[in-house]
Structures are given as structure tokens and as C-alpha cells.
PDB file of C-alpha atoms in Angstrom:
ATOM      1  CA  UNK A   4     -86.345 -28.755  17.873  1.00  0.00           C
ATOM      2  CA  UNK A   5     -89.509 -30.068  18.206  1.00  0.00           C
ATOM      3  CA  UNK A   6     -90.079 -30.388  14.266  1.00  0.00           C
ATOM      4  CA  UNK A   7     -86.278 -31.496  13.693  1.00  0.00           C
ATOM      5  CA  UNK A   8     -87.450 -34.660  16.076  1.00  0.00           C
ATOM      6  CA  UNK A   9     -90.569 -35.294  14.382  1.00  0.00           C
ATOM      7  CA  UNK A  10     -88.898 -35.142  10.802  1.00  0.00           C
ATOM      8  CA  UNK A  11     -86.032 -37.244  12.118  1.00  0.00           C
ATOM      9  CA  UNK A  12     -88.930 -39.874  13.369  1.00  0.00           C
ATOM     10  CA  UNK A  13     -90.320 -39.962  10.247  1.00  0.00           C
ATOM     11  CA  UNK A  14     -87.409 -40.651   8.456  1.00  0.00           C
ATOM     12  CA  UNK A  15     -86.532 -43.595  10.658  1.00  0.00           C
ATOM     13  CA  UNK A  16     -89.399 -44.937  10.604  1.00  0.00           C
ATOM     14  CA  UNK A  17     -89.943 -44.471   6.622  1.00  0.00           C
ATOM     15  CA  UNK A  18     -86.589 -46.765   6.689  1.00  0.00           C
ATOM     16  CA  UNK A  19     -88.735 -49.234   8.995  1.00  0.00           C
ATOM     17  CA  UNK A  20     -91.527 -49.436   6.867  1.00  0.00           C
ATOM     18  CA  UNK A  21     -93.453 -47.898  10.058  1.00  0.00           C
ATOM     19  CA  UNK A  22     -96.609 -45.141   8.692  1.00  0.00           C
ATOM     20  CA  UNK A  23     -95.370 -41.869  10.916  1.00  0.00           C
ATOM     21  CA  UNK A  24     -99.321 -40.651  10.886  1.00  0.00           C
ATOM     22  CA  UNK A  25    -100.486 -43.875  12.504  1.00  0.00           C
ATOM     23  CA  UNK A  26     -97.977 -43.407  15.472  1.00  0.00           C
ATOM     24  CA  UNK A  27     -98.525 -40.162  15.266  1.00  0.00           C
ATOM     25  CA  UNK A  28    -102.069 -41.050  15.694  1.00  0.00           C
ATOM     26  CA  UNK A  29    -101.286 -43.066  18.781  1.00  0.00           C
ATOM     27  CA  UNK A  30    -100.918 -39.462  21.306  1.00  0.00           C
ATOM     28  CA  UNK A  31    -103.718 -39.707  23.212  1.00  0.00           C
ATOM     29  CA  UNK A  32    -101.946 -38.251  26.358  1.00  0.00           C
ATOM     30  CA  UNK A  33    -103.185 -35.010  27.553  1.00  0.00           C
ATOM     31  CA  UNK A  34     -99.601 -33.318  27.102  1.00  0.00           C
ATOM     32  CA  UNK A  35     -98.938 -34.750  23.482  1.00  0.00           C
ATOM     33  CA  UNK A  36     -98.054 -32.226  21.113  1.00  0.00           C
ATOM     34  CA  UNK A  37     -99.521 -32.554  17.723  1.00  0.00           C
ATOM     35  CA  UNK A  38     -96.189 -31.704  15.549  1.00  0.00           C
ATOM     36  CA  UNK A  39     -96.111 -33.516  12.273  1.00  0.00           C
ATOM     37  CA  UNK A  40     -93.000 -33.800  10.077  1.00  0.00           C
ATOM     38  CA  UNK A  41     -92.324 -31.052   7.546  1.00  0.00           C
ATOM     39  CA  UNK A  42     -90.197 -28.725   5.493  1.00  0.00           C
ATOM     40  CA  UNK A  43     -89.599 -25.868   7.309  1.00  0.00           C
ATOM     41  CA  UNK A  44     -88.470 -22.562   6.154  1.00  0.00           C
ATOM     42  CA  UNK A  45     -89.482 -18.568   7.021  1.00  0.00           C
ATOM     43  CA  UNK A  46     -87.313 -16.248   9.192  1.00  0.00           C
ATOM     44  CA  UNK A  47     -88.104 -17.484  12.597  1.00  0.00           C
ATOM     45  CA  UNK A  48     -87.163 -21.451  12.127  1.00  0.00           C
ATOM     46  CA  UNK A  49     -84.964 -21.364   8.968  1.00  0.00           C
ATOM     47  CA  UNK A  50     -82.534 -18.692   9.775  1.00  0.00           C
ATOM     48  CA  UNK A  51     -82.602 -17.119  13.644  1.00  0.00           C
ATOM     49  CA  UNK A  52     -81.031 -20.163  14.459  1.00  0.00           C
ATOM     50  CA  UNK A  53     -78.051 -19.814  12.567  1.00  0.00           C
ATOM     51  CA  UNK A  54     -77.958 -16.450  14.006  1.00  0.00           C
ATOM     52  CA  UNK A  55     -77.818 -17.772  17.422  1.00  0.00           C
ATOM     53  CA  UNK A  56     -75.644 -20.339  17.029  1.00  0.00           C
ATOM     54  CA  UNK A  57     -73.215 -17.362  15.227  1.00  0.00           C
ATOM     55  CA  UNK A  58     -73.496 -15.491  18.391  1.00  0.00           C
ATOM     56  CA  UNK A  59     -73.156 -18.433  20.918  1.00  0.00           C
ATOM     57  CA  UNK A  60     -69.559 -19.664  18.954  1.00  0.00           C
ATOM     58  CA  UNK A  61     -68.729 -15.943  19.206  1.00  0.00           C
ATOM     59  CA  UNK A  62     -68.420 -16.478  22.909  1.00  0.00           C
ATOM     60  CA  UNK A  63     -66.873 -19.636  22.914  1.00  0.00           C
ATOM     61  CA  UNK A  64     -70.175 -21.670  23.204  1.00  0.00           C
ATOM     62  CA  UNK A  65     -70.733 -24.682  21.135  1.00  0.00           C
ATOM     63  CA  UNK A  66     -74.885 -24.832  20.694  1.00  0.00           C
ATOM     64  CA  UNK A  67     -75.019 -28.767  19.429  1.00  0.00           C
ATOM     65  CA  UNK A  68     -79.090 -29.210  19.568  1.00  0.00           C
ATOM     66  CA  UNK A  69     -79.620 -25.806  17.995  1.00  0.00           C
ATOM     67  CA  UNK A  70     -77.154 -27.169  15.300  1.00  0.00           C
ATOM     68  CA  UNK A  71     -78.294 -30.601  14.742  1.00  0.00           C
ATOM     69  CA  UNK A  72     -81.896 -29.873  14.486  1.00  0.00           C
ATOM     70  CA  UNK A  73     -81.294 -27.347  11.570  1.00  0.00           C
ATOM     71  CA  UNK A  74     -79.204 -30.388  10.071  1.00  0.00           C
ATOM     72  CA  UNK A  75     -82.170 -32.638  10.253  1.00  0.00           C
ATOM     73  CA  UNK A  76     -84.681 -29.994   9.161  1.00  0.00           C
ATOM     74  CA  UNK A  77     -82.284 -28.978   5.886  1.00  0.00           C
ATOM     75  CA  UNK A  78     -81.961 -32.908   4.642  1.00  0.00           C
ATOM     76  CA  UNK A  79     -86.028 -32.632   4.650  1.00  0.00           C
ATOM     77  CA  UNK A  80     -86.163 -30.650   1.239  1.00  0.00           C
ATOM     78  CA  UNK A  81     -84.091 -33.273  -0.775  1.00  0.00           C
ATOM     79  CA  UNK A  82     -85.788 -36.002   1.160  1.00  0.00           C
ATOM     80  CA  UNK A  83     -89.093 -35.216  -0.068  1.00  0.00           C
ATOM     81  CA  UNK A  84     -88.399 -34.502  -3.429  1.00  0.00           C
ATOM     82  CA  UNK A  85     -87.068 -38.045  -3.606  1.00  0.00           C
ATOM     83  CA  UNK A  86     -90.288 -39.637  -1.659  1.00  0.00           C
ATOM     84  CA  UNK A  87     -92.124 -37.193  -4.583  1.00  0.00           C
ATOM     85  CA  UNK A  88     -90.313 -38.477  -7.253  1.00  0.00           C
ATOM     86  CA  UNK A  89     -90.645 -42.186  -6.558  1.00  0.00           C
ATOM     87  CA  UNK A  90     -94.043 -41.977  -6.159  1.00  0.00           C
ATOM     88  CA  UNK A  91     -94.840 -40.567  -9.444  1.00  0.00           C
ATOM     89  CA  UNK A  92     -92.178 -43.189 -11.110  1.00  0.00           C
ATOM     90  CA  UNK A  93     -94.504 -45.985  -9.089  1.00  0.00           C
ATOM     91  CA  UNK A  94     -97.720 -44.235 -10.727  1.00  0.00           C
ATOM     92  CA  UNK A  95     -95.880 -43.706 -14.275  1.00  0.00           C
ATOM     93  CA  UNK A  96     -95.489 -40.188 -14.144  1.00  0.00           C
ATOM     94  CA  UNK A  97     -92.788 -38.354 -16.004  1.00  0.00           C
ATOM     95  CA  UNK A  98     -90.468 -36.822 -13.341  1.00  0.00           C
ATOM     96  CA  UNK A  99     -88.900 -34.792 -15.877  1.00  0.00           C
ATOM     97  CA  UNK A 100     -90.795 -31.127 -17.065  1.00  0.00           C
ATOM     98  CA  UNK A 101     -93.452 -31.888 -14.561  1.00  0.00           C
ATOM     99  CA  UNK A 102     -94.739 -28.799 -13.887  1.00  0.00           C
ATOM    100  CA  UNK A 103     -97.733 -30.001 -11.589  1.00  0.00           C
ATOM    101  CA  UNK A 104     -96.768 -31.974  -8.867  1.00  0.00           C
ATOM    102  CA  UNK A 105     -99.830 -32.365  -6.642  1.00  0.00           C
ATOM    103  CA  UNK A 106    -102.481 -32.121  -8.473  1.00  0.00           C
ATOM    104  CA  UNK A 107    -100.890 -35.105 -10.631  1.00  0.00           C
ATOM    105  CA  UNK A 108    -100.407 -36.997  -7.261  1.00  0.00           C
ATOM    106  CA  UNK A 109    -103.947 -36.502  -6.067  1.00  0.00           C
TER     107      UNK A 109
END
């Protein structure tokens, strides 16, 4: 959940025009958590929750944070492969057959 808000952050404030690692920067509290927006993906945070939810509709539960957090994380994918791709259409970069993407970025 924690990583579904920061990624939904970021995309607001990419809409805003607002850099997410300068209010990132800002958490200077001692409890601040350092999460930073990203795809996510493995066993633990890319499928167990699916299984859970499975389970919790099973028994006539209806787990809506489990479920919109793996809604915002799965939108993250396509969203930065677009960010990716407009960037290397700003610097002149063919999109198409690119084969590598960060070093070409760099």
C-alpha cells in the first residue's frame, strides 16, 4: 500500500508539473518513510495480494485497499514506458528497435 500511494503521488503530481523527488526530499520527520515510486513486481507484492483478496471474496469480504493499490501499482508499467518514450522523442531518439534504453538516456 505504501508503494501504491507513493506511485499514485507521483503520478498526480507529474500531472501538476510538481518534481516527486523534491517533495519527497521534504521528510525530514523522524517517522517518514523513505518509499519512492516504482514498478513493482516479485511474488510477495505482485501476486499474494491477489491471493488474498481471492480468499477474502471467498468469504464474502470485499478487500477495497488491497484491490486498489494493485490497480495503481499495475498502471505503473505502461506509465513509465510512456514517460520513457517521450523522453527519448524530446532527445531524438528512435523509440522504435531500441534495444538500449538506459544507457541511451544517460
Amino acid at each position: 500500500m505504501n508503494i501504491a500511494l507513493i506511485n499514485e503521488l507521483a503520478l498526480l503530481f507529474q500531472k501538476l508539473g510538481i518534481d516527486t523527488s523534491e517533495v519527497l526530499v521534504a521528510g525530514s520527520k523522524w517517522n517518514f518513510l523513505p518509499f519512492r515510486p516504482a514498478l513493482v513486481g516479485g511474488h510477495c507484492i505482485g501476486v499474494d495480494p491477489y491471493y488474498l483478496t481471492h480468499k477474502a471474496q471467498e468469504i464474502g469480504s470485499h478487500p477495497e485497499m488491497i484491490l486498489a493499490g494493485r490497480r495503481t501499482n499495475d498502471q505503473m508499467g505502461q506509465y513509465v514506458a510512456t514517460q520513457v518514450a517521450k523522453l527519448m522523442m524530446q532527445r531524438q531518439i528512435a523509440v522504435s528497435g531500441s534495444k538500449r534504453l538506459f544507457s541511451a538516456l544517460l
